[in-house]
mmCIF file of C-alpha atoms in Angstrom:
data_model
loop_
_atom_site.group_PDB
_atom_site.id
_atom_site.type_symbol
_atom_site.label_atom_id
_atom_site.label_comp_id
_atom_site.label_asym_id
_atom_site.label_seq_id
_atom_site.Cartn_x
_atom_site.Cartn_y
_atom_site.Cartn_z
ATOM 1 C CA MET U 113 5.710 -23.699 47.999
ATOM 2 C CA ARG U 114 5.868 -20.956 45.432
ATOM 3 C CA ARG U 115 9.019 -22.436 43.854
ATOM 4 C CA GLU U 116 7.220 -25.673 43.076
ATOM 5 C CA ALA U 117 4.512 -23.730 41.205
ATOM 6 C CA ILE U 118 7.001 -22.519 38.580
ATOM 7 C CA GLU U 119 6.397 -24.002 35.143
ATOM 8 C CA PRO U 120 8.969 -26.606 34.002
ATOM 9 C CA ALA U 121 9.944 -24.512 30.952
ATOM 10 C CA ALA U 122 10.681 -21.530 33.192
ATOM 11 C CA ARG U 123 12.799 -23.725 35.487
ATOM 12 C CA ILE U 124 14.842 -24.943 32.524
ATOM 13 C CA ALA U 125 15.284 -21.401 31.184
ATOM 14 C CA PHE U 126 16.397 -20.158 34.604
ATOM 15 C CA SER U 127 18.899 -22.990 34.995
ATOM 16 C CA HIS U 128 20.313 -22.228 31.540
ATOM 17 C CA ARG U 129 20.627 -18.511 32.366
ATOM 18 C CA LEU U 130 22.181 -19.316 35.752
ATOM 19 C CA THR U 131 24.799 -21.448 34.001
ATOM 20 C CA GLN U 132 25.594 -18.794 31.382
ATOM 21 C CA GLU U 133 25.849 -15.966 33.880
ATOM 22 C CA GLY U 134 27.751 -18.063 36.423
ATOM 23 C CA LEU U 135 30.361 -18.997 33.826
ATOM 24 C CA ARG U 136 30.649 -15.392 32.669
ATOM 25 C CA LEU U 137 31.239 -14.151 36.204
ATOM 26 C CA ALA U 138 33.678 -16.948 37.018
ATOM 27 C CA ARG U 139 35.755 -16.124 33.950
ATOM 28 C CA LEU U 140 35.706 -12.441 34.899
ATOM 29 C CA TRP U 141 36.615 -12.822 38.593
ATOM 30 C CA ARG U 142 38.684 -16.059 38.433
ATOM 31 C CA PRO U 143 37.893 -17.194 42.007
ATOM 32 C CA GLU U 144 39.895 -19.992 43.614
ATOM 33 C CA THR U 145 36.762 -22.002 44.507
ATOM 34 C CA ILE U 146 33.097 -21.542 43.637
ATOM 35 C CA SER U 147 30.331 -22.811 45.868
ATOM 36 C CA ALA U 148 26.705 -23.550 45.032
ATOM 37 C CA PHE U 149 23.972 -25.607 46.644
ATOM 38 C CA HIS U 150 22.569 -28.966 45.635
ATOM 39 C CA PRO U 151 18.944 -28.291 44.628
ATOM 40 C CA LEU U 152 16.148 -29.611 46.842
ATOM 41 C CA ARG U 153 12.353 -29.357 46.641
ATOM 42 C CA GLY U 154 11.883 -26.976 43.755
ATOM 43 C CA GLU U 155 15.060 -24.935 44.220
ATOM 44 C CA PRO U 156 16.810 -23.751 41.047
ATOM 45 C CA ASP U 157 18.883 -26.475 39.394
ATOM 46 C CA THR U 158 22.517 -25.524 40.014
ATOM 47 C CA LEU U 159 23.987 -28.833 38.818
ATOM 48 C CA PRO U 160 24.463 -27.705 35.184
ATOM 49 C CA LEU U 161 26.358 -24.672 36.513
ATOM 50 C CA LEU U 162 28.577 -26.820 38.737
ATOM 51 C CA GLU U 163 29.269 -29.201 35.838
ATOM 52 C CA ALA U 164 30.090 -26.325 33.475
ATOM 53 C CA LEU U 165 32.394 -24.686 36.020
ATOM 54 C CA ALA U 166 34.211 -27.959 36.696
ATOM 55 C CA GLY U 167 34.523 -28.503 32.947
ATOM 56 C CA GLN U 168 36.236 -25.113 32.662
ATOM 57 C CA GLY U 169 38.726 -26.046 35.391
ATOM 58 C CA PHE U 170 37.164 -24.211 38.343
ATOM 59 C CA ALA U 171 37.190 -25.889 41.749
ATOM 60 C CA THR U 172 33.601 -26.284 42.929
ATOM 61 C CA ALA U 173 32.228 -26.938 46.385
ATOM 62 C CA LEU U 174 28.959 -27.745 48.127
ATOM 63 C CA PRO U 175 27.947 -26.728 51.654
ATOM 64 C CA VAL U 176 27.637 -29.497 54.246
ATOM 65 C CA VAL U 177 25.659 -29.234 57.476
ATOM 66 C CA VAL U 178 27.800 -30.783 60.205
ATOM 67 C CA GLY U 179 25.502 -30.076 63.129
ATOM 68 C CA ARG U 180 22.743 -27.871 64.451
ATOM 69 C CA GLY U 181 24.126 -24.455 65.305
ATOM 70 C CA SER U 182 27.421 -25.163 63.572
ATOM 71 C CA PRO U 183 28.672 -23.186 60.607
ATOM 72 C CA LEU U 184 28.471 -24.791 57.204
ATOM 73 C CA VAL U 185 31.531 -26.654 55.954
ATOM 74 C CA PHE U 186 32.310 -26.536 52.236
ATOM 75 C CA ARG U 187 33.569 -29.691 50.541
ATOM 76 C CA LEU U 188 34.948 -30.011 47.040
ATOM 77 C CA TRP U 189 32.408 -31.417 44.612
#
């Protein structure tokens, strides 16, 4: 996969930027709940963002697959 070819330093920098920008947007829009995905197989690391959002008092959620062909369900993280 192309994602897995990304250098570790670039992954870390992207995760840091994702966290900064995610917090900025959350503070601006003040959503009731914010959803992200749990990273798998080279996906961007969203866990620092989820931790930062939770630390700032935002409700956070992750998508859950309940069955093939079924819509995703979001559960509080």
